[in-house]
CSV table of C-alpha atoms and ligand atoms in Angstrom, one decimal:
chain,number,residue,atom,x,y,z
A,5,MET,CA,-47.3,-118.6,-109.4
A,6,ASN,CA,-46.0,-115.9,-106.3
A,7,PHE,CA,-44.6,-118.1,-103.8
A,8,ASP,CA,-43.6,-114.7,-101.6
A,9,PHE,CA,-45.3,-116.2,-98.1
A,10,ASN,CA,-47.4,-114.1,-96.4
A,11,GLU,CA,-46.5,-112.9,-92.7
A,12,GLU,CA,-49.6,-115.7,-91.2
A,13,GLN,CA,-48.0,-118.3,-93.1
A,14,LEU,CA,-44.9,-117.3,-92.1
A,15,MET,CA,-45.9,-117.5,-88.4
A,16,ILE,CA,-47.8,-121.0,-88.6
A,17,GLN,CA,-43.8,-122.6,-90.8
A,18,GLN,CA,-42.1,-120.7,-88.2
A,19,THR,CA,-44.4,-122.1,-84.9
A,20,ALA,CA,-45.0,-126.0,-86.1
A,21,ARG,CA,-40.6,-125.6,-86.8
A,22,ASP,CA,-40.0,-124.3,-83.4
A,23,PHE,CA,-42.7,-127.1,-81.8
A,24,ALA,CA,-41.3,-129.8,-83.3
A,25,GLN,CA,-37.3,-129.2,-82.6
A,26,ALA,CA,-38.9,-128.3,-79.0
A,27,GLU,CA,-41.6,-131.1,-78.5
A,28,ILE,CA,-41.4,-133.4,-81.4
A,29,LEU,CA,-37.3,-134.5,-81.6
A,30,PRO,CA,-36.3,-134.7,-78.6
A,31,THR,CA,-38.3,-138.0,-78.7
A,32,VAL,CA,-38.9,-139.0,-82.0
A,33,ILE,CA,-35.9,-141.7,-81.8
A,34,GLU,CA,-37.3,-143.7,-79.2
A,35,ARG,CA,-40.5,-143.2,-80.4
A,36,ASP,CA,-40.0,-145.3,-82.9
A,37,LYS,CA,-37.8,-147.8,-81.6
A,38,GLU,CA,-41.0,-148.4,-78.9
A,39,ALA,CA,-43.4,-147.6,-81.9
A,40,LYS,CA,-44.8,-145.3,-79.0
A,41,PHE,CA,-47.5,-143.6,-80.3
A,42,PRO,CA,-47.3,-139.7,-79.8
A,43,THR,CA,-50.4,-139.5,-77.1
A,44,GLU,CA,-49.1,-136.1,-75.9
A,45,ILE,CA,-48.0,-134.7,-78.5
A,46,ILE,CA,-50.6,-135.2,-80.9
A,47,LYS,CA,-52.7,-133.2,-77.6
A,48,LYS,CA,-50.7,-130.6,-78.1
A,49,LEU,CA,-50.5,-130.3,-81.9
A,50,GLY,CA,-54.1,-130.0,-81.7
A,51,GLU,CA,-54.3,-126.9,-78.5
A,52,LEU,CA,-52.1,-125.4,-81.6
A,53,GLY,CA,-54.6,-125.4,-84.0
A,54,PHE,CA,-53.1,-128.0,-86.4
A,55,MET,CA,-55.3,-130.4,-86.4
A,56,GLY,CA,-58.1,-129.0,-88.0
A,57,MET,CA,-55.9,-126.3,-90.2
A,58,MET,CA,-58.4,-125.9,-93.2
A,59,VAL,CA,-61.6,-126.2,-91.2
A,60,SER,CA,-63.6,-122.7,-90.8
A,61,PRO,CA,-63.3,-121.3,-87.5
A,62,LYS,CA,-68.0,-121.9,-87.9
A,63,TYR,CA,-66.7,-125.3,-87.0
A,64,ASP,CA,-64.6,-125.2,-84.8
A,65,GLY,CA,-61.0,-125.4,-87.1
A,66,THR,CA,-58.4,-122.9,-87.1
A,67,GLY,CA,-59.7,-121.6,-90.7
A,68,MET,CA,-56.3,-121.0,-92.3
A,69,ASP,CA,-54.8,-121.3,-96.3
A,70,THR,CA,-53.8,-124.3,-98.0
A,71,VAL,CA,-50.6,-123.7,-98.6
A,72,SER,CA,-50.2,-122.5,-94.7
A,73,TYR,CA,-51.0,-126.3,-94.2
A,74,VAL,CA,-48.0,-127.5,-96.4
A,75,LEU,CA,-45.8,-125.4,-95.1
A,76,ALA,CA,-47.1,-126.9,-91.7
A,77,MET,CA,-46.7,-130.6,-92.6
A,78,ILE,CA,-43.1,-129.8,-93.7
A,79,GLU,CA,-41.5,-128.9,-90.9
A,80,ILE,CA,-43.4,-131.5,-88.7
A,81,ALA,CA,-42.4,-134.5,-91.2
A,82,LYS,CA,-38.5,-133.0,-91.4
A,83,VAL,CA,-38.0,-133.9,-87.7
A,84,ASP,CA,-40.9,-137.0,-87.6
A,85,ALA,CA,-42.9,-138.4,-91.1
A,86,ALA,CA,-44.8,-140.7,-88.2
A,87,VAL,CA,-46.5,-137.3,-86.3
A,88,ALA,CA,-47.5,-135.7,-89.4
A,89,VAL,CA,-49.4,-138.2,-90.7
A,90,ILE,CA,-51.5,-139.3,-88.1
A,91,MET,CA,-52.3,-134.8,-88.8
A,92,SER,CA,-52.5,-134.8,-91.9
A,93,VAL,CA,-55.3,-137.7,-91.7
A,94,ASN,CA,-56.7,-135.8,-89.5
A,95,ASN,CA,-56.6,-132.5,-91.3
A,96,SER,CA,-56.7,-133.9,-95.3
A,97,LEU,CA,-58.7,-136.9,-95.0
A,98,VAL,CA,-60.9,-136.5,-92.1
A,99,THR,CA,-61.6,-132.4,-91.7
A,100,THR,CA,-61.5,-131.5,-94.6
A,101,GLY,CA,-64.1,-133.3,-96.4
A,102,LEU,CA,-66.6,-133.7,-92.7
A,103,GLU,CA,-66.7,-129.1,-93.8
A,104,LYS,CA,-67.2,-130.5,-97.4
A,105,TRP,CA,-69.6,-133.0,-97.3
A,106,GLY,CA,-71.1,-134.1,-93.3
A,107,SER,CA,-74.6,-132.6,-92.8
A,108,ASP,CA,-74.6,-129.9,-89.9
A,109,TYR,CA,-75.3,-132.9,-88.0
A,110,ILE,CA,-72.1,-134.5,-88.2
A,111,LYS,CA,-70.7,-131.2,-88.8
A,112,GLU,CA,-71.8,-130.1,-85.2
A,113,THR,CA,-71.2,-134.1,-83.7
A,114,TYR,CA,-68.4,-134.7,-85.0
A,115,LEU,CA,-65.9,-132.5,-86.9
A,116,LYS,CA,-65.7,-130.1,-83.9
A,117,PRO,CA,-64.1,-131.9,-82.3
A,118,LEU,CA,-62.2,-133.7,-84.2
A,119,ALA,CA,-61.0,-129.9,-85.7
A,120,ARG,CA,-60.3,-128.6,-81.9
A,121,GLY,CA,-57.8,-131.7,-81.8
A,122,GLU,CA,-59.8,-133.1,-79.0
A,123,LYS,CA,-61.5,-136.4,-81.3
A,124,LEU,CA,-58.5,-137.9,-83.8
A,125,GLY,CA,-59.7,-139.4,-87.0
A,126,ALA,CA,-59.3,-142.4,-89.2
A,127,PHE,CA,-60.4,-143.6,-92.7
A,128,ALA,CA,-61.0,-146.4,-93.6
A,129,LEU,CA,-61.3,-147.3,-97.2
A,130,SER,CA,-59.0,-150.0,-98.0
A,131,GLU,CA,-59.5,-153.4,-97.4
A,132,PRO,CA,-57.7,-156.8,-97.7
A,133,GLU,CA,-58.1,-157.7,-101.1
A,134,ALA,CA,-59.7,-153.6,-102.3
A,135,GLY,CA,-55.9,-151.3,-102.1
A,136,SER,CA,-56.0,-150.2,-105.5
A,137,ASP,CA,-58.6,-151.4,-107.2
A,138,ALA,CA,-60.9,-149.5,-104.3
A,139,THR,CA,-64.1,-150.1,-106.5
A,140,HIS,CA,-64.1,-152.9,-105.2
A,141,GLN,CA,-64.9,-152.9,-101.3
A,142,GLN,CA,-66.5,-155.8,-99.5
A,143,THR,CA,-67.5,-154.8,-97.0
A,144,SER,CA,-71.3,-154.4,-96.8
A,145,ALA,CA,-73.9,-151.9,-95.6
A,146,THR,CA,-77.4,-153.6,-95.0
A,147,GLN,CA,-80.5,-151.0,-93.8
A,148,GLU,CA,-82.6,-152.4,-91.0
A,149,GLY,CA,-85.1,-149.1,-89.9
A,150,ASP,CA,-83.1,-146.4,-89.2
A,151,TYR,CA,-79.8,-148.2,-88.8
A,152,TRP,CA,-77.1,-149.5,-91.2
A,153,VAL,CA,-75.8,-152.9,-90.6
A,154,LEU,CA,-72.0,-153.1,-91.4
A,155,ASN,CA,-70.0,-155.7,-92.2
A,156,GLY,CA,-66.0,-156.9,-93.2
A,157,ILE,CA,-63.0,-155.6,-93.3
A,158,LYS,CA,-60.9,-152.6,-93.1
A,159,ASN,CA,-57.0,-152.8,-93.2
A,160,TRP,CA,-53.8,-150.3,-93.5
A,161,ILE,CA,-56.0,-147.9,-91.4
A,162,THR,CA,-53.1,-144.9,-89.8
A,163,ASN,CA,-54.6,-144.1,-86.6
A,164,GLY,CA,-56.3,-147.2,-87.1
A,165,GLN,CA,-55.9,-147.9,-82.2
A,166,SER,CA,-56.1,-143.9,-81.6
A,167,ALA,CA,-58.9,-142.3,-83.7
A,168,ASP,CA,-62.3,-141.4,-81.8
A,169,TYR,CA,-64.5,-141.5,-85.3
A,170,TYR,CA,-63.5,-143.2,-88.3
A,171,LEU,CA,-65.0,-143.0,-91.7
A,172,VAL,CA,-65.8,-146.3,-93.1
A,173,MET,CA,-66.7,-146.7,-96.6
A,174,ALA,CA,-68.9,-149.4,-97.5
A,175,GLN,CA,-70.6,-150.8,-100.9
A,176,SER,CA,-74.8,-150.6,-99.8
A,177,ASP,CA,-75.2,-151.9,-103.5
A,178,LYS,CA,-73.1,-154.7,-104.8
A,179,GLU,CA,-74.9,-153.8,-108.2
A,180,LYS,CA,-73.9,-150.4,-108.6
A,181,ARG,CA,-70.6,-151.1,-108.4
A,182,HIS,CA,-69.0,-147.8,-106.9
A,183,LYS,CA,-72.0,-146.0,-107.6
A,184,GLY,CA,-73.6,-148.2,-104.8
A,185,ILE,CA,-70.9,-147.0,-102.7
A,186,THR,CA,-71.6,-145.3,-99.1
A,187,ALA,CA,-69.7,-143.1,-96.4
A,188,PHE,CA,-70.1,-143.3,-92.9
A,189,ILE,CA,-68.5,-142.2,-89.2
A,190,VAL,CA,-68.8,-144.8,-86.6
A,191,GLU,CA,-67.5,-144.6,-83.2
A,192,LYS,CA,-65.1,-146.0,-81.5
A,193,GLY,CA,-66.6,-148.7,-79.2
A,194,THR,CA,-69.8,-149.4,-81.1
A,195,GLU,CA,-71.0,-152.8,-80.2
A,196,GLY,CA,-69.8,-155.0,-83.8
A,197,PHE,CA,-66.2,-152.3,-83.9
A,198,GLU,CA,-63.1,-154.1,-83.4
A,199,HIS,CA,-59.4,-153.2,-84.1
A,200,GLY,CA,-57.2,-155.0,-84.9
A,201,VAL,CA,-53.4,-155.6,-83.0
A,202,LYS,CA,-50.8,-152.5,-84.8
A,203,GLU,CA,-48.9,-153.6,-87.4
A,204,ASP,CA,-44.9,-154.1,-86.7
A,205,LYS,CA,-43.6,-151.5,-89.6
A,206,LEU,CA,-40.5,-150.5,-91.8
A,207,GLY,CA,-40.6,-147.7,-91.0
A,208,ILE,CA,-43.7,-144.8,-89.7
A,209,ARG,CA,-43.3,-147.0,-86.1
A,210,SER,CA,-44.7,-144.5,-83.6
A,211,SER,CA,-48.0,-144.0,-85.9
A,212,ASP,CA,-50.1,-147.1,-85.4
A,213,THR,CA,-51.9,-149.0,-88.1
A,214,CYS,CA,-54.5,-152.0,-87.6
A,215,THR,CA,-57.3,-154.0,-88.9
A,216,LEU,CA,-60.7,-153.7,-89.0
A,217,THR,CA,-63.9,-155.3,-88.1
A,218,PHE,CA,-66.9,-154.6,-88.5
A,219,THR,CA,-69.6,-157.7,-87.6
A,220,ASN,CA,-73.3,-156.7,-87.4
A,221,CYS,CA,-71.8,-153.1,-86.2
A,222,LYS,CA,-75.0,-150.8,-86.0
A,223,VAL,CA,-74.2,-147.4,-87.5
A,224,PRO,CA,-77.5,-144.3,-87.5
A,225,GLU,CA,-78.8,-144.0,-90.8
A,226,LYS,CA,-77.6,-139.3,-89.2
A,227,ASN,CA,-73.8,-141.1,-89.9
A,228,ILE,CA,-74.3,-141.3,-93.3
A,229,ILE,CA,-71.6,-138.9,-94.8
A,230,GLY,CA,-72.8,-136.7,-97.7
A,231,GLU,CA,-75.6,-139.9,-99.7
A,232,VAL,CA,-76.8,-143.2,-99.8
A,233,GLY,CA,-74.1,-144.1,-102.9
A,234,LYS,CA,-72.4,-141.0,-103.2
A,235,GLY,CA,-69.3,-142.8,-100.9
A,236,PHE,CA,-66.9,-143.4,-103.8
A,237,ASN,CA,-67.3,-140.0,-105.0
A,238,PHE,CA,-67.2,-139.0,-101.6
A,239,ALA,CA,-64.3,-140.7,-101.0
A,240,MET,CA,-61.9,-140.4,-104.7
A,241,ASP,CA,-62.4,-136.5,-103.7
A,242,THR,CA,-61.2,-136.6,-100.0
A,243,LEU,CA,-57.7,-138.4,-101.3
A,244,ASN,CA,-57.4,-135.4,-103.6
A,245,GLY,CA,-57.2,-133.3,-101.3
A,246,GLY,CA,-55.4,-136.1,-98.8
A,247,ARG,CA,-52.3,-135.9,-102.0
A,248,TYR,CA,-50.7,-132.8,-102.0
A,249,GLY,CA,-51.0,-133.6,-97.4
A,250,ILE,CA,-48.4,-137.2,-97.9
A,251,ALA,CA,-46.7,-134.8,-101.0
A,252,ALA,CA,-46.1,-131.9,-98.0
A,253,GLN,CA,-45.1,-134.6,-95.7
A,254,ALA,CA,-42.6,-136.1,-98.1
A,255,VAL,CA,-40.7,-133.1,-98.9
A,256,GLY,CA,-40.5,-133.4,-95.9
A,257,ILE,CA,-38.0,-135.7,-95.0
A,258,ALA,CA,-36.3,-134.9,-98.5
A,259,ALA,CA,-35.9,-131.6,-96.6
A,260,GLY,CA,-34.8,-133.6,-92.7
A,261,ALA,CA,-32.3,-136.0,-95.2
A,262,PHE,CA,-30.6,-133.5,-97.5
A,263,GLU,CA,-30.2,-130.4,-94.5
A,264,THR,CA,-29.1,-134.0,-91.8
A,265,ALA,CA,-27.1,-134.7,-94.6
A,266,PHE,CA,-25.3,-130.9,-95.4
A,267,LYS,CA,-24.9,-130.6,-91.6
A,268,TYR,CA,-22.8,-132.8,-91.3
A,269,ALA,CA,-20.7,-132.9,-94.1
A,270,ASN,CA,-19.6,-129.8,-93.0
A,271,GLU,CA,-18.4,-131.0,-90.3
A,272,ARG,CA,-17.1,-134.4,-90.7
A,273,LYS,CA,-13.5,-134.9,-92.1
A,274,ALA,CA,-11.9,-137.1,-94.4
A,275,PHE,CA,-8.8,-136.4,-96.4
A,276,GLY,CA,-7.4,-133.6,-94.2
A,277,THR,CA,-11.1,-131.6,-95.0
A,278,GLU,CA,-13.9,-131.4,-94.3
A,279,ILE,CA,-15.9,-133.7,-96.6
A,280,PHE,CA,-18.3,-131.0,-98.1
A,281,ASN,CA,-14.8,-130.0,-99.9
A,282,HIS,CA,-15.4,-132.8,-101.7
A,283,GLN,CA,-16.9,-132.9,-105.3
A,284,ALA,CA,-18.5,-136.3,-104.8
A,285,ILE,CA,-20.6,-135.0,-101.5
A,286,GLN,CA,-20.7,-131.3,-103.0
A,287,PHE,CA,-22.4,-133.0,-106.2
A,288,LYS,CA,-24.4,-134.9,-104.0
A,289,LEU,CA,-25.6,-132.4,-101.8
A,290,SER,CA,-27.0,-130.1,-105.4
A,291,GLU,CA,-29.0,-132.4,-106.4
A,292,MET,CA,-30.5,-133.7,-103.1
A,293,ALA,CA,-31.3,-129.4,-102.6
A,294,THR,CA,-32.7,-129.0,-106.3
A,295,ASP,CA,-34.0,-132.3,-106.7
A,296,LEU,CA,-36.5,-130.8,-102.9
A,297,GLU,CA,-37.0,-127.1,-104.5
A,298,ALA,CA,-38.8,-129.1,-107.3
A,299,ALA,CA,-40.8,-131.5,-105.2
A,300,LYS,CA,-40.9,-128.3,-102.7
A,301,LEU,CA,-42.5,-126.1,-105.8
A,302,LEU,CA,-44.8,-128.5,-107.7
A,303,THR,CA,-46.3,-129.2,-103.6
A,304,LEU,CA,-47.0,-125.5,-103.4
A,305,GLN,CA,-48.5,-124.9,-106.4
A,306,ALA,CA,-50.8,-127.8,-105.5
A,307,ALA,CA,-51.7,-125.6,-102.2
A,308,ALA,CA,-51.7,-123.1,-104.0
A,309,LEU,CA,-54.5,-124.0,-107.1
A,310,ARG,CA,-56.6,-125.3,-104.2
A,311,ASP,CA,-56.6,-121.7,-102.5
A,312,ALA,CA,-57.6,-120.8,-105.2
A,313,LYS,CA,-60.2,-123.2,-106.3
A,314,LYS,CA,-58.4,-124.1,-109.2
A,315,PRO,CA,-58.4,-127.7,-110.2
A,316,TYR,CA,-55.8,-129.1,-109.1
A,317,ILE,CA,-56.4,-133.2,-108.7
A,318,LYS,CA,-53.4,-133.6,-111.4
A,319,GLU,CA,-51.3,-131.1,-110.0
A,320,ALA,CA,-51.9,-132.8,-106.0
A,321,SER,CA,-51.3,-136.2,-107.6
A,322,MET,CA,-47.8,-134.7,-109.7
A,323,ALA,CA,-46.9,-133.8,-106.8
A,324,LYS,CA,-47.3,-136.7,-104.6
A,325,LEU,CA,-45.6,-138.5,-107.5
A,326,PHE,CA,-42.6,-136.7,-107.4
A,327,ALA,CA,-42.5,-136.0,-103.7
A,328,SER,CA,-41.8,-139.5,-102.9
A,329,LYS,CA,-39.2,-140.3,-104.6
A,330,ILE,CA,-37.6,-137.6,-103.6
A,331,ALA,CA,-37.7,-138.1,-100.2
A,332,VAL,CA,-36.4,-142.1,-101.3
A,333,GLN,CA,-34.4,-141.0,-103.1
A,334,ASN,CA,-32.5,-137.9,-101.2
A,335,SER,CA,-33.0,-140.3,-97.9
A,336,LEU,CA,-31.1,-143.2,-99.6
A,337,GLU,CA,-27.9,-140.2,-100.5
A,338,ALA,CA,-27.7,-138.9,-96.7
A,339,ILE,CA,-27.0,-141.8,-96.0
A,340,GLN,CA,-24.0,-142.7,-98.5
A,341,ILE,CA,-22.7,-139.1,-97.6
A,342,HIS,CA,-22.6,-140.7,-93.8
A,343,GLY,CA,-20.8,-143.8,-94.8
A,344,GLY,CA,-21.5,-146.0,-91.3
A,345,TYR,CA,-22.7,-143.0,-89.2
A,346,GLY,CA,-26.0,-143.3,-91.8
A,347,TYR,CA,-26.8,-147.0,-90.6
A,348,VAL,CA,-27.5,-146.4,-86.9
A,349,ARG,CA,-30.0,-144.9,-85.7
A,350,GLU,CA,-28.2,-142.1,-83.6
A,351,TYR,CA,-27.5,-140.0,-86.7
A,352,HIS,CA,-31.7,-140.0,-88.1
A,353,VAL,CA,-30.8,-141.1,-91.7
A,354,GLU,CA,-31.9,-144.2,-91.6
A,355,ARG,CA,-35.4,-143.4,-89.9
A,356,PHE,CA,-35.9,-141.0,-93.4
A,357,LEU,CA,-35.2,-143.9,-95.2
A,358,ARG,CA,-37.4,-146.2,-93.4
A,359,ASP,CA,-39.8,-143.8,-92.6
A,360,SER,CA,-39.9,-142.6,-96.8
A,361,LYS,CA,-41.0,-145.4,-98.5
A,362,ILE,CA,-45.0,-145.0,-97.5
A,363,THR,CA,-45.5,-142.3,-99.6
A,364,GLU,CA,-44.7,-144.8,-102.4
A,365,ILE,CA,-47.5,-146.3,-101.5
A,366,TYR,CA,-50.0,-145.2,-99.4
A,367,GLU,CA,-52.4,-142.4,-100.0
A,368,GLY,CA,-52.7,-144.4,-103.7
A,369,THR,CA,-49.5,-145.8,-105.0
A,370,SER,CA,-46.9,-144.2,-107.1
A,371,GLU,CA,-48.3,-146.1,-109.7
A,372,ILE,CA,-51.7,-145.0,-108.7
A,373,GLN,CA,-51.1,-141.1,-109.2
A,374,LYS,CA,-49.2,-142.4,-112.2
A,375,LEU,CA,-53.1,-143.6,-113.4
A,376,VAL,CA,-54.7,-140.1,-112.4
A,377,ILE,CA,-52.3,-137.7,-113.8
A,378,ALA,CA,-52.8,-139.2,-117.4
A,379,ARG,CA,-56.4,-139.5,-117.2
A,380,GLU,CA,-56.1,-135.8,-116.2
A,381,LEU,CA,-54.0,-134.6,-119.1
A,382,GLN,CA,-56.5,-136.7,-121.4
A,383,LYS,CA,-59.3,-135.0,-120.3
A,384,GLU,CA,-57.1,-131.7,-120.8
A,385,LEU,CA,-55.2,-132.4,-123.6
A,386,LEU,CA,-57.9,-134.1,-126.4
B,9,CAA,N1,-61.3,-137.7,-108.0
B,9,CAA,C1,-62.2,-137.5,-108.0
B,9,CAA,N2,-63.2,-138.7,-109.2
B,9,CAA,C2,-62.9,-139.8,-109.1
B,9,CAA,C3,-61.1,-139.6,-110.0
B,9,CAA,C4,-60.3,-138.5,-108.9
B,9,CAA,N3,-58.9,-138.7,-108.9
B,9,CAA,N4,-60.3,-140.8,-109.9
B,9,CAA,C5,-61.6,-142.0,-110.4
B,9,CAA,N5,-63.2,-141.0,-109.8
B,9,CAA,C6,-64.5,-141.9,-110.6
B,9,CAA,C7,-64.7,-141.6,-111.6
B,9,CAA,O1,-64.9,-140.5,-112.0
B,9,CAA,C8,-66.2,-142.9,-111.4
B,9,CAA,O2,-66.7,-141.9,-110.6
B,9,CAA,P1,-68.6,-141.6,-111.8
B,9,CAA,O3,-68.6,-142.8,-112.8
B,9,CAA,O4,-69.3,-141.3,-111.5
B,9,CAA,O5,-67.9,-141.2,-112.9
B,9,CAA,C9,-65.0,-143.7,-110.1
B,9,CAA,O6,-64.7,-142.7,-110.0
B,9,CAA,C10,-64.5,-144.7,-110.4
B,9,CAA,O7,-63.2,-144.3,-111.6
B,9,CAA,P2,-63.2,-145.6,-112.5
B,9,CAA,O8,-65.0,-146.3,-113.2
B,9,CAA,O9,-61.4,-144.6,-113.0
B,9,CAA,O10,-62.5,-146.7,-111.5
B,9,CAA,P3,-60.9,-147.2,-111.3
B,9,CAA,O11,-61.5,-148.8,-110.3
B,9,CAA,O12,-60.6,-147.0,-113.4
B,9,CAA,O13,-60.1,-146.2,-111.2
B,9,CAA,C11,-59.4,-146.0,-109.0
B,9,CAA,C12,-60.1,-145.5,-109.5
B,9,CAA,C13,-58.2,-144.4,-109.4
B,9,CAA,C14,-57.7,-147.0,-109.3
B,9,CAA,C15,-59.3,-145.1,-107.5
B,9,CAA,O14,-59.8,-146.9,-107.1
B,9,CAA,C16,-58.5,-145.2,-106.8
B,9,CAA,O15,-57.6,-144.4,-106.8
B,9,CAA,N6,-57.8,-146.0,-105.8
B,9,CAA,C17,-56.7,-145.5,-105.1
B,9,CAA,C18,-56.9,-145.8,-103.8
B,9,CAA,C19,-56.1,-145.3,-102.2
B,9,CAA,O16,-55.9,-144.2,-103.2
B,9,CAA,N7,-56.3,-145.7,-101.2
B,9,CAA,C20,-55.9,-144.9,-100.1
B,9,CAA,C21,-56.4,-145.1,-99.2
B,9,CAA,S1,-56.4,-144.4,-98.3
B,9,CAA,C22,-54.8,-144.0,-97.1
B,9,CAA,O17,-53.3,-144.2,-97.5
B,9,CAA,C23,-55.1,-143.3,-96.2
B,9,CAA,C24,-54.0,-143.1,-94.9
B,9,CAA,O18,-54.8,-143.8,-93.9
B,9,CAA,C25,-52.9,-142.9,-95.1
């Protein structure tokens, strides 16, 4: 597989890198500490065309390929994984899903402003009793004339407070299990729809995660994404795409941890020399760099397969599984290389560790990725 990036891909990477340094880095520690949503940063990302990167210009997206999206995500996550997840949800879970599955009405009404970055989206699949076991949806949808009435609770919803439009999966026919799940778009402010308080999280603190409650919430029939009963297919198909986004986020964290530790090791002196000159530190940095490279290649491979319109489900899950592990590992090693300094906010690496853990949990835990990989292997090899 050839990863000689073209001019456009390199330009996107550089733009994301410059933006992250100039606009995200200065406030990252404060936003993390205060769990403050990066409203202005997200607005500027929208203006740069980074909130609907893979959506075609016909629907006001930037029309970039998946490799460009991954390169941009890595640069943003290298500096702030919280900003990266907000961007990732809007790109890979919301806008690309709507372009593939939405009706003309949905594309005109909802996709366009989301792709322009003027509106923010959220993806609501998880429930208190349906996390990994996502077919077990309890939120119900009952038809009443031209409307569907939603009742139930969603939780762990990224962009839960700040989103304008929510993609909500609900059980429209209990008898049919996952074949009776339907996906809807619900607008913020719809009667009977409320969000809860922001969760007080270990990491990605400036992103907002919360519970959503639907109480006799009436949603127009025309807000159904795809067809009645196809909501689970929509969710799975969309999550397959989300997974290379989270893999890219994890690669960004692993890269941020490595680069910060590498710089520190070449500045910090102990025993009469820069600590880089001690073999113990060289071994750590070499392993971190090798793992990082492998995680990046797996992620780019999944993205390139998608761009080539080839199957990428297994590869996206492999990339997420491996990159998330490396994000945690590299963050831990970066702290160790920093010693006591690594344990305080100012040096960034403790945040990398806190932010890294969620990449092993959301958009399918590592255990779910293994399940997906095993099932794909069975299809391929038997
Ligand atoms: N791609 C496409 N379709 C898939 C699929 C995949 N990766 N995995 C399963 N499916 C389909 C199956 O083909 C089947 O459809 P048919 O019956 O039409 O053939 C259907 O889904 C149900 O599959 P199973 O019968 O195998 O059901 P299961 O319960 O054994 O397994 C599961 C399903 C794979 C475990 C699924 O529930 C799952 O992926 N769970 C994880 C959910 C998840 O990732 N949640 C993340 C929440 S979103 C989030 O975190 C966003 C955020 O805010 C950051």
